[in-house]
Amino acid sequence: MFKNIEYSQIINLKDSINYKEGQISSKTITNSKDTNITLFSVAKNEEISDHTSTKDALLIVLDGKLKVIINKIEYLLKTDDSILMPANIVHSLHALEDFKILLILNETN
């Protein structure tokens, strides 16, 4: 089941979530046993600290710049970049400037 977007409507995902100064915001698009799709907006200097997921994660940068650390290796991402993060590996996100991402989590088979 999809939420927060309309069927048969052209949308701009980047414009579907707003920045909030000093905050991390999220908007769920779908959340099922196998797949979760969520939009995030993260204000400059905020971070999503070390964590793991039981699902593989495809992170798509819609706007801005961030540093992603996966298993202690740093990656710098900017608008239109993507990175695939494996399940059960420690990772974190750090806002170098305001950024928006689409995060797709998919159950590992």
Short mmCIF file of N, CA and C in Angstrom, two decimals:
data_model
loop_
_atom_site.label_atom_id
_atom_site.label_comp_id
_atom_site.label_asym_id
_atom_site.label_seq_id
_atom_site.Cartn_x
_atom_site.Cartn_y
_atom_site.Cartn_z
N MET A 1 0.84 -1.18 0.00
CA MET A 1 0.00 0.00 0.00
C MET A 1 0.88 1.25 0.00
N PHE A 2 0.59 2.15 -0.89
CA PHE A 2 1.34 3.39 -0.98
C PHE A 2 0.63 4.49 -0.20
N LYS A 3 1.44 5.38 0.41
CA LYS A 3 0.91 6.49 1.20
C LYS A 3 1.57 7.78 0.74
N ASN A 4 0.92 8.88 1.00
CA ASN A 4 1.48 10.22 0.81
C ASN A 4 1.77 10.60 -0.64
N ILE A 5 1.33 9.79 -1.60
CA ILE A 5 1.41 10.16 -3.01
C ILE A 5 0.14 9.67 -3.70
N GLU A 6 -0.23 10.34 -4.76
CA GLU A 6 -1.45 10.02 -5.49
C GLU A 6 -1.14 9.09 -6.67
N TYR A 7 -2.04 8.17 -6.93
CA TYR A 7 -1.92 7.32 -8.12
C TYR A 7 -2.16 8.16 -9.38
N SER A 8 -1.50 7.79 -10.45
CA SER A 8 -1.68 8.39 -11.78
C SER A 8 -1.48 9.90 -11.77
N GLN A 9 -0.57 10.38 -10.94
CA GLN A 9 -0.23 11.79 -10.87
C GLN A 9 1.28 11.93 -11.02
N ILE A 10 1.72 12.88 -11.81
CA ILE A 10 3.14 13.16 -11.92
C ILE A 10 3.55 13.92 -10.67
N ILE A 11 4.61 13.44 -10.02
CA ILE A 11 5.09 14.10 -8.80
C ILE A 11 6.59 14.35 -8.90
N ASN A 12 7.05 15.30 -8.15
CA ASN A 12 8.47 15.55 -7.99
C ASN A 12 8.81 15.16 -6.56
N LEU A 13 9.49 14.04 -6.39
CA LEU A 13 9.77 13.55 -5.04
C LEU A 13 10.53 14.56 -4.20
N LYS A 14 11.45 15.28 -4.82
CA LYS A 14 12.23 16.28 -4.09
C LYS A 14 11.33 17.34 -3.47
N ASP A 15 10.25 17.69 -4.16
CA ASP A 15 9.33 18.71 -3.65
C ASP A 15 8.28 18.14 -2.70
N SER A 16 8.30 16.83 -2.49
CA SER A 16 7.29 16.18 -1.66
C SER A 16 7.60 16.21 -0.18
N ILE A 17 8.79 16.70 0.18
CA ILE A 17 9.17 16.82 1.58
C ILE A 17 9.96 18.11 1.74
N ASN A 18 9.72 18.81 2.83
CA ASN A 18 10.36 20.10 3.07
C ASN A 18 11.49 20.00 4.07
N TYR A 19 12.43 20.92 3.96
CA TYR A 19 13.48 21.04 4.97
C TYR A 19 12.92 21.72 6.20
N LYS A 20 13.42 21.32 7.37
CA LYS A 20 13.10 21.98 8.63
C LYS A 20 14.41 22.23 9.34
N GLU A 21 14.69 23.49 9.63
CA GLU A 21 15.98 23.87 10.21
C GLU A 21 16.27 23.05 11.47
N GLY A 22 17.47 22.45 11.48
CA GLY A 22 17.92 21.70 12.65
C GLY A 22 17.22 20.38 12.86
N GLN A 23 16.51 19.88 11.83
CA GLN A 23 15.72 18.66 12.02
C GLN A 23 15.93 17.64 10.91
N ILE A 24 15.52 16.42 11.22
CA ILE A 24 15.43 15.34 10.25
C ILE A 24 13.95 15.03 10.10
N SER A 25 13.46 15.04 8.87
CA SER A 25 12.06 14.74 8.60
C SER A 25 11.97 13.53 7.70
N SER A 26 10.89 12.78 7.82
CA SER A 26 10.69 11.63 6.95
C SER A 26 9.23 11.53 6.53
N LYS A 27 9.02 10.91 5.38
CA LYS A 27 7.68 10.68 4.87
C LYS A 27 7.66 9.28 4.25
N THR A 28 6.85 8.40 4.81
CA THR A 28 6.76 7.03 4.33
C THR A 28 5.92 6.98 3.06
N ILE A 29 6.45 6.28 2.05
CA ILE A 29 5.70 6.06 0.82
C ILE A 29 5.07 4.68 0.84
N THR A 30 5.84 3.68 1.28
CA THR A 30 5.27 2.34 1.50
C THR A 30 6.09 1.64 2.57
N ASN A 31 5.40 0.78 3.29
CA ASN A 31 6.04 0.04 4.37
C ASN A 31 5.40 -1.34 4.43
N SER A 32 6.10 -2.33 3.90
CA SER A 32 5.58 -3.69 3.90
C SER A 32 6.64 -4.64 4.47
N LYS A 33 6.30 -5.89 4.57
CA LYS A 33 7.24 -6.87 5.12
C LYS A 33 8.54 -6.90 4.33
N ASP A 34 8.45 -6.81 3.01
CA ASP A 34 9.63 -6.95 2.15
C ASP A 34 10.26 -5.64 1.73
N THR A 35 9.47 -4.58 1.61
CA THR A 35 9.97 -3.32 1.05
C THR A 35 9.48 -2.12 1.85
N ASN A 36 10.41 -1.19 2.08
CA ASN A 36 10.07 0.10 2.69
C ASN A 36 10.64 1.18 1.79
N ILE A 37 9.85 2.19 1.48
CA ILE A 37 10.32 3.33 0.71
C ILE A 37 9.98 4.59 1.51
N THR A 38 11.01 5.40 1.78
CA THR A 38 10.84 6.57 2.62
C THR A 38 11.62 7.75 2.05
N LEU A 39 11.01 8.93 2.09
CA LEU A 39 11.69 10.18 1.77
C LEU A 39 12.24 10.76 3.07
N PHE A 40 13.44 11.31 3.01
CA PHE A 40 14.03 11.99 4.15
C PHE A 40 14.50 13.37 3.72
N SER A 41 14.35 14.34 4.61
CA SER A 41 15.04 15.62 4.47
C SER A 41 15.84 15.81 5.75
N VAL A 42 17.09 16.22 5.58
CA VAL A 42 18.00 16.34 6.72
C VAL A 42 18.68 17.70 6.63
N ALA A 43 18.60 18.45 7.71
CA ALA A 43 19.20 19.78 7.76
C ALA A 43 20.72 19.69 7.90
N LYS A 44 21.40 20.69 7.37
CA LYS A 44 22.86 20.77 7.45
C LYS A 44 23.34 20.53 8.88
N ASN A 45 24.42 19.76 9.00
CA ASN A 45 25.08 19.41 10.26
C ASN A 45 24.33 18.39 11.10
N GLU A 46 23.15 17.95 10.66
CA GLU A 46 22.45 16.87 11.36
C GLU A 46 23.02 15.54 10.88
N GLU A 47 22.77 14.48 11.65
CA GLU A 47 23.25 13.16 11.24
C GLU A 47 22.29 12.08 11.68
N ILE A 48 22.33 10.99 10.96
CA ILE A 48 21.66 9.76 11.36
C ILE A 48 22.80 8.85 11.79
N SER A 49 22.91 8.62 13.09
CA SER A 49 24.08 7.95 13.66
C SER A 49 24.15 6.47 13.28
N ASP A 50 25.26 5.85 13.65
CA ASP A 50 25.51 4.44 13.33
C ASP A 50 24.30 3.57 13.64
N HIS A 51 23.92 2.76 12.65
CA HIS A 51 22.84 1.80 12.81
C HIS A 51 22.98 0.73 11.74
N THR A 52 22.18 -0.32 11.85
CA THR A 52 22.14 -1.36 10.83
C THR A 52 20.69 -1.57 10.41
N SER A 53 20.51 -2.28 9.31
CA SER A 53 19.19 -2.66 8.84
C SER A 53 19.25 -4.12 8.42
N THR A 54 18.17 -4.82 8.60
CA THR A 54 18.11 -6.22 8.16
C THR A 54 17.83 -6.31 6.66
N LYS A 55 17.65 -5.16 6.02
CA LYS A 55 17.37 -5.12 4.58
C LYS A 55 18.47 -4.37 3.85
N ASP A 56 18.72 -4.76 2.58
CA ASP A 56 19.60 -3.97 1.73
C ASP A 56 18.94 -2.60 1.53
N ALA A 57 19.76 -1.56 1.39
CA ALA A 57 19.22 -0.21 1.28
C ALA A 57 19.82 0.51 0.08
N LEU A 58 18.96 0.98 -0.82
CA LEU A 58 19.38 1.83 -1.93
C LEU A 58 19.05 3.26 -1.55
N LEU A 59 20.09 4.09 -1.46
CA LEU A 59 19.94 5.50 -1.10
C LEU A 59 20.13 6.32 -2.36
N ILE A 60 19.14 7.14 -2.70
CA ILE A 60 19.17 7.98 -3.89
C ILE A 60 19.12 9.44 -3.43
N VAL A 61 20.14 10.22 -3.78
CA VAL A 61 20.19 11.62 -3.35
C VAL A 61 19.37 12.47 -4.31
N LEU A 62 18.34 13.10 -3.78
CA LEU A 62 17.46 13.96 -4.57
C LEU A 62 17.94 15.41 -4.58
N ASP A 63 18.66 15.80 -3.50
CA ASP A 63 19.11 17.18 -3.37
C ASP A 63 20.19 17.24 -2.30
N GLY A 64 21.20 18.08 -2.51
CA GLY A 64 22.18 18.36 -1.48
C GLY A 64 23.41 17.48 -1.49
N LYS A 65 24.16 17.55 -0.37
CA LYS A 65 25.41 16.80 -0.21
C LYS A 65 25.45 16.16 1.16
N LEU A 66 25.97 14.94 1.20
CA LEU A 66 26.10 14.23 2.46
C LEU A 66 27.29 13.30 2.42
N LYS A 67 27.71 12.93 3.61
CA LYS A 67 28.74 11.90 3.77
C LYS A 67 28.04 10.67 4.32
N VAL A 68 28.28 9.54 3.66
CA VAL A 68 27.75 8.26 4.11
C VAL A 68 28.95 7.43 4.55
N ILE A 69 28.86 6.85 5.72
CA ILE A 69 29.91 5.97 6.20
C ILE A 69 29.33 4.56 6.28
N ILE A 70 29.93 3.64 5.52
CA ILE A 70 29.49 2.25 5.50
C ILE A 70 30.67 1.39 5.93
N ASN A 71 30.51 0.71 7.05
CA ASN A 71 31.58 -0.18 7.54
C ASN A 71 32.91 0.56 7.65
N LYS A 72 32.86 1.80 8.17
CA LYS A 72 34.02 2.67 8.42
C LYS A 72 34.65 3.27 7.16
N ILE A 73 34.01 3.11 6.00
CA ILE A 73 34.51 3.71 4.76
C ILE A 73 33.60 4.89 4.41
N GLU A 74 34.21 6.07 4.14
CA GLU A 74 33.46 7.28 3.85
C GLU A 74 33.20 7.44 2.35
N TYR A 75 31.98 7.86 2.03
CA TYR A 75 31.58 8.16 0.65
C TYR A 75 30.93 9.53 0.65
N LEU A 76 31.31 10.38 -0.30
CA LEU A 76 30.69 11.69 -0.45
C LEU A 76 29.69 11.62 -1.60
N LEU A 77 28.45 11.97 -1.31
CA LEU A 77 27.39 11.90 -2.31
C LEU A 77 26.77 13.27 -2.50
N LYS A 78 26.29 13.51 -3.73
CA LYS A 78 25.64 14.77 -4.07
C LYS A 78 24.39 14.46 -4.88
N THR A 79 23.65 15.50 -5.22
CA THR A 79 22.42 15.36 -5.99
C THR A 79 22.62 14.40 -7.17
N ASP A 80 21.69 13.47 -7.32
CA ASP A 80 21.64 12.46 -8.38
C ASP A 80 22.57 11.27 -8.16
N ASP A 81 23.37 11.26 -7.09
CA ASP A 81 24.18 10.09 -6.78
C ASP A 81 23.33 9.06 -6.03
N SER A 82 23.77 7.80 -6.09
CA SER A 82 23.11 6.71 -5.37
C SER A 82 24.17 5.79 -4.80
N ILE A 83 23.81 5.07 -3.74
CA ILE A 83 24.71 4.08 -3.18
C ILE A 83 23.87 2.95 -2.60
N LEU A 84 24.35 1.73 -2.77
CA LEU A 84 23.68 0.54 -2.24
C LEU A 84 24.40 0.11 -0.97
N MET A 85 23.65 0.04 0.12
CA MET A 85 24.22 -0.34 1.41
C MET A 85 23.74 -1.74 1.75
N PRO A 86 24.67 -2.66 2.04
CA PRO A 86 24.27 -4.04 2.33
C PRO A 86 23.60 -4.17 3.69
N ALA A 87 22.74 -5.15 3.81
CA ALA A 87 22.07 -5.44 5.08
C ALA A 87 23.09 -5.80 6.15
N ASN A 88 22.72 -5.50 7.38
CA ASN A 88 23.48 -5.91 8.57
C ASN A 88 24.89 -5.33 8.66
N ILE A 89 25.14 -4.23 7.97
CA ILE A 89 26.44 -3.54 8.04
C ILE A 89 26.20 -2.16 8.65
N VAL A 90 27.03 -1.77 9.59
CA VAL A 90 26.89 -0.47 10.25
C VAL A 90 27.09 0.66 9.25
N HIS A 91 26.19 1.64 9.28
CA HIS A 91 26.30 2.81 8.41
C HIS A 91 25.71 4.03 9.11
N SER A 92 26.09 5.21 8.62
CA SER A 92 25.58 6.47 9.15
C SER A 92 25.55 7.51 8.03
N LEU A 93 24.76 8.57 8.25
CA LEU A 93 24.62 9.65 7.27
C LEU A 93 24.90 10.97 7.97
N HIS A 94 25.66 11.86 7.30
CA HIS A 94 26.06 13.13 7.87
C HIS A 94 25.80 14.23 6.84
N ALA A 95 25.02 15.24 7.22
CA ALA A 95 24.63 16.31 6.29
C ALA A 95 25.74 17.35 6.16
N LEU A 96 26.38 17.39 4.99
CA LEU A 96 27.37 18.43 4.69
C LEU A 96 26.66 19.73 4.32
N GLU A 97 25.46 19.60 3.79
CA GLU A 97 24.51 20.69 3.57
C GLU A 97 23.14 20.05 3.66
N ASP A 98 22.09 20.85 3.61
CA ASP A 98 20.75 20.26 3.60
C ASP A 98 20.70 19.20 2.50
N PHE A 99 20.09 18.05 2.79
CA PHE A 99 19.93 17.04 1.74
C PHE A 99 18.58 16.35 1.85
N LYS A 100 18.15 15.82 0.69
CA LYS A 100 16.94 15.00 0.60
C LYS A 100 17.31 13.70 -0.09
N ILE A 101 16.79 12.60 0.45
CA ILE A 101 17.06 11.29 -0.15
C ILE A 101 15.77 10.49 -0.26
N LEU A 102 15.79 9.56 -1.20
CA LEU A 102 14.79 8.51 -1.28
C LEU A 102 15.51 7.25 -0.83
N LEU A 103 14.99 6.59 0.18
CA LEU A 103 15.60 5.38 0.72
C LEU A 103 14.68 4.20 0.43
N ILE A 104 15.22 3.21 -0.27
CA ILE A 104 14.46 2.00 -0.61
C ILE A 104 15.12 0.83 0.12
N LEU A 105 14.38 0.23 1.04
CA LEU A 105 14.86 -0.94 1.77
C LEU A 105 14.17 -2.16 1.19
N ASN A 106 14.96 -3.19 0.88
CA ASN A 106 14.41 -4.40 0.29
C ASN A 106 14.95 -5.62 1.01
N GLU A 107 14.06 -6.54 1.34
CA GLU A 107 14.43 -7.74 2.07
C GLU A 107 15.47 -8.54 1.30
N THR A 108 16.53 -8.94 2.00
CA THR A 108 17.58 -9.75 1.40
C THR A 108 17.10 -11.20 1.34
N ASN A 109 17.24 -11.81 0.18
CA ASN A 109 16.83 -13.22 0.03
C ASN A 109 18.00 -14.15 0.18
#
